[in-house]
Amino acid sequence: MQQFMETNLGRASIMRILDVVNTFRPTFRSIAQALTDIDLLLVEEGFERLLLDYDAVFNAFGVPACLWRRTGEIYKANREFADLVGVPLSFFHEGRVCIYEIMSEASAVNYWEKYGEIAFDASQKAVLTTCVLQTSASVRSLVHRAAKGLGDARPMSSSRMALAISGVADQPSPSQPGRPVRCCFSFTLRRDKYKIPLGIIGNFIPTP
């Protein structure tokens, strides 16, 4: 994330995001330090179950949607979302693309500020706001390299291999990557038993 910010964001935007991160980092650190390896394993299993829970939801849901970790890596999306941002669906698995990499600079800052307001407030779990989806140059380069058969310098896991075999990885998205898309945007936090955000589910409705 630090590298992405330094390459793609202005100094003022970086400082605003870091200010937000610094507000909840001590709380997260204090909780994380008290967890054992078994606790961490159970948390990861909880995330995997969350992904499974949203398989059917995303398949049946006609609204563009995706699910990402608290650190921003997208692990699941539906076809409608891939079409909206102009990136093949296969790139929205295993954290290959982060949510802030497909937002405009102002929208990325707004997201982190809204997230920071509710991240460790157990009484809140959802935010309704707006955003501009805009695929960054780094994601466009990743897609271009894959299309040229150059890969992304990461080994193909079994799940990515299954996507490739099924043909999902080769299905292009109809939208033009990099084109700004204004959206009404909501995101909902799912927390683990330690009240730490486990995953974030975002829904995007394009607006004129």
PDB file of C-alpha atoms in Angstrom:
ATOM      1  CA  MET A   1       0.000   0.000   0.000  1.00  0.00           C
ATOM      2  CA  GLN A   2       2.824   2.399   0.858  1.00  0.00           C
ATOM      3  CA  GLN A   3       4.405   1.894  -2.553  1.00  0.00           C
ATOM      4  CA  PHE A   4       1.082   2.416  -4.309  1.00  0.00           C
ATOM      5  CA  MET A   5       0.432   5.649  -2.416  1.00  0.00           C
ATOM      6  CA  GLU A   6       3.868   7.051  -3.148  1.00  0.00           C
ATOM      7  CA  THR A   7       3.474   6.266  -6.839  1.00  0.00           C
ATOM      8  CA  ASN A   8      -0.160   7.255  -7.392  1.00  0.00           C
ATOM      9  CA  LEU A   9      -1.283   9.750  -4.722  1.00  0.00           C
ATOM     10  CA  GLY A  10      -0.431  13.316  -3.891  1.00  0.00           C
ATOM     11  CA  ARG A  11       1.293  14.232  -0.651  1.00  0.00           C
ATOM     12  CA  ALA A  12      -1.845  15.698   0.927  1.00  0.00           C
ATOM     13  CA  SER A  13      -3.853  12.547   0.176  1.00  0.00           C
ATOM     14  CA  ILE A  14      -1.125  10.314   1.597  1.00  0.00           C
ATOM     15  CA  MET A  15      -1.068  12.297   4.836  1.00  0.00           C
ATOM     16  CA  ARG A  16      -4.845  12.087   5.203  1.00  0.00           C
ATOM     17  CA  ILE A  17      -4.786   8.303   4.764  1.00  0.00           C
ATOM     18  CA  LEU A  18      -1.870   7.867   7.165  1.00  0.00           C
ATOM     19  CA  ASP A  19      -3.664   9.997   9.746  1.00  0.00           C
ATOM     20  CA  VAL A  20      -6.602   7.584   9.578  1.00  0.00           C
ATOM     21  CA  VAL A  21      -4.425   4.465   9.743  1.00  0.00           C
ATOM     22  CA  ASN A  22      -2.559   5.837  12.742  1.00  0.00           C
ATOM     23  CA  THR A  23      -5.816   6.276  14.667  1.00  0.00           C
ATOM     24  CA  PHE A  24      -6.711   2.570  14.661  1.00  0.00           C
ATOM     25  CA  ARG A  25      -3.266   0.978  14.351  1.00  0.00           C
ATOM     26  CA  PRO A  26      -2.582   0.976  18.150  1.00  0.00           C
ATOM     27  CA  THR A  27      -5.925  -0.722  18.853  1.00  0.00           C
ATOM     28  CA  PHE A  28      -5.352  -3.349  16.207  1.00  0.00           C
ATOM     29  CA  ARG A  29      -1.785  -3.947  17.361  1.00  0.00           C
ATOM     30  CA  SER A  30      -2.785  -4.439  20.985  1.00  0.00           C
ATOM     31  CA  ILE A  31      -5.436  -7.004  20.014  1.00  0.00           C
ATOM     32  CA  ALA A  32      -3.195  -8.808  17.525  1.00  0.00           C
ATOM     33  CA  GLN A  33      -0.335  -9.150  20.003  1.00  0.00           C
ATOM     34  CA  ALA A  34      -2.612 -11.025  22.399  1.00  0.00           C
ATOM     35  CA  LEU A  35      -3.611 -13.624  19.791  1.00  0.00           C
ATOM     36  CA  THR A  36      -1.937 -17.016  19.618  1.00  0.00           C
ATOM     37  CA  ASP A  37      -1.056 -18.855  16.413  1.00  0.00           C
ATOM     38  CA  ILE A  38      -4.198 -20.955  16.874  1.00  0.00           C
ATOM     39  CA  ASP A  39      -6.280 -17.804  17.239  1.00  0.00           C
ATOM     40  CA  LEU A  40      -4.823 -16.425  14.008  1.00  0.00           C
ATOM     41  CA  LEU A  41      -5.519 -19.701  12.226  1.00  0.00           C
ATOM     42  CA  LEU A  42      -9.147 -19.630  13.368  1.00  0.00           C
ATOM     43  CA  VAL A  43      -9.489 -16.049  12.183  1.00  0.00           C
ATOM     44  CA  GLU A  44      -8.182 -17.059   8.754  1.00  0.00           C
ATOM     45  CA  GLU A  45     -10.612 -19.972   8.650  1.00  0.00           C
ATOM     46  CA  GLY A  46     -13.369 -17.497   9.447  1.00  0.00           C
ATOM     47  CA  PHE A  47     -12.347 -15.418   6.439  1.00  0.00           C
ATOM     48  CA  GLU A  48     -12.428 -18.487   4.196  1.00  0.00           C
ATOM     49  CA  ARG A  49     -15.953 -19.282   5.439  1.00  0.00           C
ATOM     50  CA  LEU A  50     -16.955 -15.704   4.705  1.00  0.00           C
ATOM     51  CA  LEU A  51     -15.797 -16.133   1.106  1.00  0.00           C
ATOM     52  CA  LEU A  52     -17.863 -19.296   0.792  1.00  0.00           C
ATOM     53  CA  ASP A  53     -20.910 -17.562   2.259  1.00  0.00           C
ATOM     54  CA  TYR A  54     -20.759 -14.924  -0.460  1.00  0.00           C
ATOM     55  CA  ASP A  55     -20.358 -17.357  -3.367  1.00  0.00           C
ATOM     56  CA  ALA A  56     -24.087 -17.817  -3.775  1.00  0.00           C
ATOM     57  CA  VAL A  57     -24.863 -14.202  -2.831  1.00  0.00           C
ATOM     58  CA  PHE A  58     -22.610 -12.733  -5.502  1.00  0.00           C
ATOM     59  CA  ASN A  59     -23.787 -15.216  -8.127  1.00  0.00           C
ATOM     60  CA  ALA A  60     -27.422 -14.266  -7.557  1.00  0.00           C
ATOM     61  CA  PHE A  61     -26.826 -10.569  -6.908  1.00  0.00           C
ATOM     62  CA  GLY A  62     -27.366  -8.288  -9.914  1.00  0.00           C
ATOM     63  CA  VAL A  63     -25.616  -5.309  -8.312  1.00  0.00           C
ATOM     64  CA  PRO A  64     -21.846  -4.887  -8.829  1.00  0.00           C
ATOM     65  CA  ALA A  65     -20.203  -6.115  -5.628  1.00  0.00           C
ATOM     66  CA  CYS A  66     -16.882  -7.302  -4.241  1.00  0.00           C
ATOM     67  CA  LEU A  67     -15.343  -8.443  -0.965  1.00  0.00           C
ATOM     68  CA  TRP A  68     -11.942  -7.399   0.343  1.00  0.00           C
ATOM     69  CA  ARG A  69      -9.744  -7.807   3.399  1.00  0.00           C
ATOM     70  CA  ARG A  70      -9.332  -4.973   5.889  1.00  0.00           C
ATOM     71  CA  THR A  71      -5.993  -4.241   4.189  1.00  0.00           C
ATOM     72  CA  GLY A  72      -7.741  -3.736   0.849  1.00  0.00           C
ATOM     73  CA  GLU A  73      -6.966  -6.901  -1.153  1.00  0.00           C
ATOM     74  CA  ILE A  74     -10.020  -8.049  -3.124  1.00  0.00           C
ATOM     75  CA  TYR A  75     -10.762 -11.768  -2.785  1.00  0.00           C
ATOM     76  CA  LYS A  76     -14.160 -12.072  -4.439  1.00  0.00           C
ATOM     77  CA  ALA A  77     -16.283 -10.149  -6.932  1.00  0.00           C
ATOM     78  CA  ASN A  78     -19.173 -10.792  -9.271  1.00  0.00           C
ATOM     79  CA  ARG A  79     -19.286 -10.454 -13.035  1.00  0.00           C
ATOM     80  CA  GLU A  80     -21.210  -7.175 -12.789  1.00  0.00           C
ATOM     81  CA  PHE A  81     -18.392  -5.583 -10.813  1.00  0.00           C
ATOM     82  CA  ALA A  82     -15.713  -6.824 -13.222  1.00  0.00           C
ATOM     83  CA  ASP A  83     -17.699  -5.412 -16.143  1.00  0.00           C
ATOM     84  CA  LEU A  84     -18.133  -2.091 -14.363  1.00  0.00           C
ATOM     85  CA  VAL A  85     -14.402  -1.479 -13.853  1.00  0.00           C
ATOM     86  CA  GLY A  86     -13.277  -3.107 -17.097  1.00  0.00           C
ATOM     87  CA  VAL A  87     -11.052  -5.769 -15.518  1.00  0.00           C
ATOM     88  CA  PRO A  88     -11.439  -9.536 -16.113  1.00  0.00           C
ATOM     89  CA  LEU A  89     -13.127 -11.331 -13.232  1.00  0.00           C
ATOM     90  CA  SER A  90     -10.129 -13.598 -12.634  1.00  0.00           C
ATOM     91  CA  PHE A  91      -8.142 -10.632 -11.293  1.00  0.00           C
ATOM     92  CA  PHE A  92     -10.508 -10.299  -8.338  1.00  0.00           C
ATOM     93  CA  HIS A  93      -9.310 -13.408  -6.547  1.00  0.00           C
ATOM     94  CA  GLU A  94      -6.557 -13.962  -3.967  1.00  0.00           C
ATOM     95  CA  GLY A  95      -5.794 -10.283  -3.495  1.00  0.00           C
ATOM     96  CA  ARG A  96      -4.277  -9.624  -6.912  1.00  0.00           C
ATOM     97  CA  VAL A  97      -5.995  -6.212  -6.978  1.00  0.00           C
ATOM     98  CA  CYS A  98      -6.753  -3.902  -4.041  1.00  0.00           C
ATOM     99  CA  ILE A  99      -9.897  -1.831  -3.668  1.00  0.00           C
ATOM    100  CA  TYR A 100      -7.930   1.435  -3.488  1.00  0.00           C
ATOM    101  CA  GLU A 101      -6.219   0.568  -6.806  1.00  0.00           C
ATOM    102  CA  ILE A 102      -9.528   0.869  -8.649  1.00  0.00           C
ATOM    103  CA  MET A 103     -10.679   4.134  -7.090  1.00  0.00           C
ATOM    104  CA  SER A 104      -9.874   7.712  -7.955  1.00  0.00           C
ATOM    105  CA  GLU A 105      -7.527   9.468  -5.546  1.00  0.00           C
ATOM    106  CA  ALA A 106     -10.289  11.448  -3.842  1.00  0.00           C
ATOM    107  CA  SER A 107     -12.458   8.334  -3.522  1.00  0.00           C
ATOM    108  CA  ALA A 108      -9.630   6.280  -2.018  1.00  0.00           C
ATOM    109  CA  VAL A 109      -9.067   8.959   0.626  1.00  0.00           C
ATOM    110  CA  ASN A 110     -12.788   9.159   1.324  1.00  0.00           C
ATOM    111  CA  TYR A 111     -12.999   5.378   1.701  1.00  0.00           C
ATOM    112  CA  TRP A 112     -10.165   5.188   4.241  1.00  0.00           C
ATOM    113  CA  GLU A 113     -11.611   8.072   6.241  1.00  0.00           C
ATOM    114  CA  LYS A 114     -15.069   6.505   6.339  1.00  0.00           C
ATOM    115  CA  TYR A 115     -13.558   3.103   7.178  1.00  0.00           C
ATOM    116  CA  GLY A 116     -11.521   4.619  10.002  1.00  0.00           C
ATOM    117  CA  GLU A 117     -14.662   6.071  11.552  1.00  0.00           C
ATOM    118  CA  ILE A 118     -16.284   2.662  12.059  1.00  0.00           C
ATOM    119  CA  ALA A 119     -13.427   0.124  11.990  1.00  0.00           C
ATOM    120  CA  PHE A 120     -13.316  -0.364  15.755  1.00  0.00           C
ATOM    121  CA  ASP A 121     -16.739   0.980  16.649  1.00  0.00           C
ATOM    122  CA  ALA A 122     -18.756  -2.184  17.251  1.00  0.00           C
ATOM    123  CA  SER A 123     -21.995  -0.204  17.166  1.00  0.00           C
ATOM    124  CA  GLN A 124     -21.498   0.598  13.480  1.00  0.00           C
ATOM    125  CA  LYS A 125     -20.935  -1.700  10.537  1.00  0.00           C
ATOM    126  CA  ALA A 126     -22.071   0.029   7.338  1.00  0.00           C
ATOM    127  CA  VAL A 127     -21.442   3.228   5.398  1.00  0.00           C
ATOM    128  CA  LEU A 128     -23.322   4.763   2.481  1.00  0.00           C
ATOM    129  CA  THR A 129     -21.337   7.226   0.397  1.00  0.00           C
ATOM    130  CA  THR A 130     -20.227   7.877  -3.193  1.00  0.00           C
ATOM    131  CA  CYS A 131     -17.092   7.091  -5.139  1.00  0.00           C
ATOM    132  CA  VAL A 132     -15.492   7.204  -8.550  1.00  0.00           C
ATOM    133  CA  LEU A 133     -14.181   3.849  -9.726  1.00  0.00           C
ATOM    134  CA  GLN A 134     -11.104   4.292 -11.893  1.00  0.00           C
ATOM    135  CA  THR A 135      -8.615   1.529 -12.578  1.00  0.00           C
ATOM    136  CA  SER A 136      -5.059   2.609 -11.755  1.00  0.00           C
ATOM    137  CA  ALA A 137      -2.140   2.342 -14.160  1.00  0.00           C
ATOM    138  CA  SER A 138      -0.658  -0.486 -12.088  1.00  0.00           C
ATOM    139  CA  VAL A 139      -3.795  -2.623 -12.513  1.00  0.00           C
ATOM    140  CA  ARG A 140      -4.047  -1.805 -16.218  1.00  0.00           C
ATOM    141  CA  SER A 141      -0.426  -2.883 -16.598  1.00  0.00           C
ATOM    142  CA  LEU A 142      -1.142  -6.131 -14.735  1.00  0.00           C
ATOM    143  CA  VAL A 143      -4.056  -6.902 -17.043  1.00  0.00           C
ATOM    144  CA  HIS A 144      -2.032  -5.976 -20.124  1.00  0.00           C
ATOM    145  CA  ARG A 145       0.849  -8.237 -19.134  1.00  0.00           C
ATOM    146  CA  ALA A 146      -1.525 -11.131 -18.535  1.00  0.00           C
ATOM    147  CA  ALA A 147      -3.181 -10.569 -21.910  1.00  0.00           C
ATOM    148  CA  LYS A 148       0.243 -10.681 -23.569  1.00  0.00           C
ATOM    149  CA  GLY A 149       1.064 -13.905 -21.758  1.00  0.00           C
ATOM    150  CA  LEU A 150       3.748 -12.285 -19.602  1.00  0.00           C
ATOM    151  CA  GLY A 151       2.042 -13.131 -16.310  1.00  0.00           C
ATOM    152  CA  ASP A 152       2.227 -11.163 -13.087  1.00  0.00           C
ATOM    153  CA  ALA A 153       5.349 -12.762 -11.590  1.00  0.00           C
ATOM    154  CA  ARG A 154       3.287 -14.824  -9.152  1.00  0.00           C
ATOM    155  CA  PRO A 155       2.812 -18.609  -9.274  1.00  0.00           C
ATOM    156  CA  MET A 156      -0.638 -19.832 -10.274  1.00  0.00           C
ATOM    157  CA  SER A 157      -2.470 -21.389  -7.350  1.00  0.00           C
ATOM    158  CA  SER A 158      -4.973 -24.221  -7.668  1.00  0.00           C
ATOM    159  CA  SER A 159      -7.941 -21.850  -7.548  1.00  0.00           C
ATOM    160  CA  ARG A 160      -6.500 -19.563 -10.216  1.00  0.00           C
ATOM    161  CA  MET A 161      -5.710 -22.613 -12.321  1.00  0.00           C
ATOM    162  CA  ALA A 162      -9.324 -23.754 -11.973  1.00  0.00           C
ATOM    163  CA  LEU A 163     -10.505 -20.335 -13.155  1.00  0.00           C
ATOM    164  CA  ALA A 164      -8.196 -20.515 -16.149  1.00  0.00           C
ATOM    165  CA  ILE A 165      -9.348 -24.025 -17.059  1.00  0.00           C
ATOM    166  CA  SER A 166     -13.004 -23.010 -16.791  1.00  0.00           C
ATOM    167  CA  GLY A 167     -12.380 -20.082 -19.120  1.00  0.00           C
ATOM    168  CA  VAL A 168     -13.258 -17.391 -16.590  1.00  0.00           C
ATOM    169  CA  ALA A 169      -9.742 -15.982 -16.657  1.00  0.00           C
ATOM    170  CA  ASP A 170      -9.951 -15.470 -20.429  1.00  0.00           C
ATOM    171  CA  GLN A 171     -13.274 -13.663 -20.511  1.00  0.00           C
ATOM    172  CA  PRO A 172     -12.671  -9.962 -21.150  1.00  0.00           C
ATOM    173  CA  SER A 173     -14.718  -7.287 -19.460  1.00  0.00           C
ATOM    174  CA  PRO A 174     -16.731  -5.040 -21.818  1.00  0.00           C
ATOM    175  CA  SER A 175     -15.878  -1.769 -20.070  1.00  0.00           C
ATOM    176  CA  GLN A 176     -12.771   0.234 -20.841  1.00  0.00           C
ATOM    177  CA  PRO A 177     -10.287  -0.015 -17.928  1.00  0.00           C
ATOM    178  CA  GLY A 178      -9.304   3.390 -16.602  1.00  0.00           C
ATOM    179  CA  ARG A 179     -12.621   4.997 -17.491  1.00  0.00           C
ATOM    180  CA  PRO A 180     -14.010   6.874 -14.443  1.00  0.00           C
ATOM    181  CA  VAL A 181     -17.374   5.551 -13.247  1.00  0.00           C
ATOM    182  CA  ARG A 182     -19.346   7.515 -10.678  1.00  0.00           C
ATOM    183  CA  CYS A 183     -21.178   5.308  -8.213  1.00  0.00           C
ATOM    184  CA  CYS A 184     -23.352   5.285  -5.171  1.00  0.00           C
ATOM    185  CA  PHE A 185     -21.194   3.151  -2.902  1.00  0.00           C
ATOM    186  CA  SER A 186     -21.964   1.269   0.294  1.00  0.00           C
ATOM    187  CA  PHE A 187     -19.705  -0.989   2.297  1.00  0.00           C
ATOM    188  CA  THR A 188     -20.397  -3.264   5.224  1.00  0.00           C
ATOM    189  CA  LEU A 189     -17.882  -4.617   7.734  1.00  0.00           C
ATOM    190  CA  ARG A 190     -17.933  -8.224   8.887  1.00  0.00           C
ATOM    191  CA  ARG A 191     -16.015  -8.653  12.146  1.00  0.00           C
ATOM    192  CA  ASP A 192     -14.414 -11.649  13.837  1.00  0.00           C
ATOM    193  CA  LYS A 193     -15.034 -12.612  17.456  1.00  0.00           C
ATOM    194  CA  TYR A 194     -12.335 -10.165  18.559  1.00  0.00           C
ATOM    195  CA  LYS A 195     -14.325  -7.306  16.943  1.00  0.00           C
ATOM    196  CA  ILE A 196     -11.606  -6.785  14.336  1.00  0.00           C
ATOM    197  CA  PRO A 197     -12.813  -6.155  10.764  1.00  0.00           C
ATOM    198  CA  LEU A 198     -12.469  -9.480   8.951  1.00  0.00           C
ATOM    199  CA  GLY A 199     -13.818  -8.575   5.548  1.00  0.00           C
ATOM    200  CA  ILE A 200     -15.555  -5.679   3.840  1.00  0.00           C
ATOM    201  CA  ILE A 201     -18.362  -6.115   1.324  1.00  0.00           C
ATOM    202  CA  GLY A 202     -18.899  -3.287  -1.107  1.00  0.00           C
ATOM    203  CA  ASN A 203     -21.859  -2.608  -3.422  1.00  0.00           C
ATOM    204  CA  PHE A 204     -21.635  -0.139  -6.307  1.00  0.00           C
ATOM    205  CA  ILE A 205     -24.523   1.389  -8.249  1.00  0.00           C
ATOM    206  CA  PRO A 206     -23.440   3.520 -11.234  1.00  0.00           C
ATOM    207  CA  THR A 207     -24.906   7.013 -11.342  1.00  0.00           C
ATOM    208  CA  PRO A 208     -25.118   9.558 -14.209  1.00  0.00           C
TER     209      PRO A 208
END
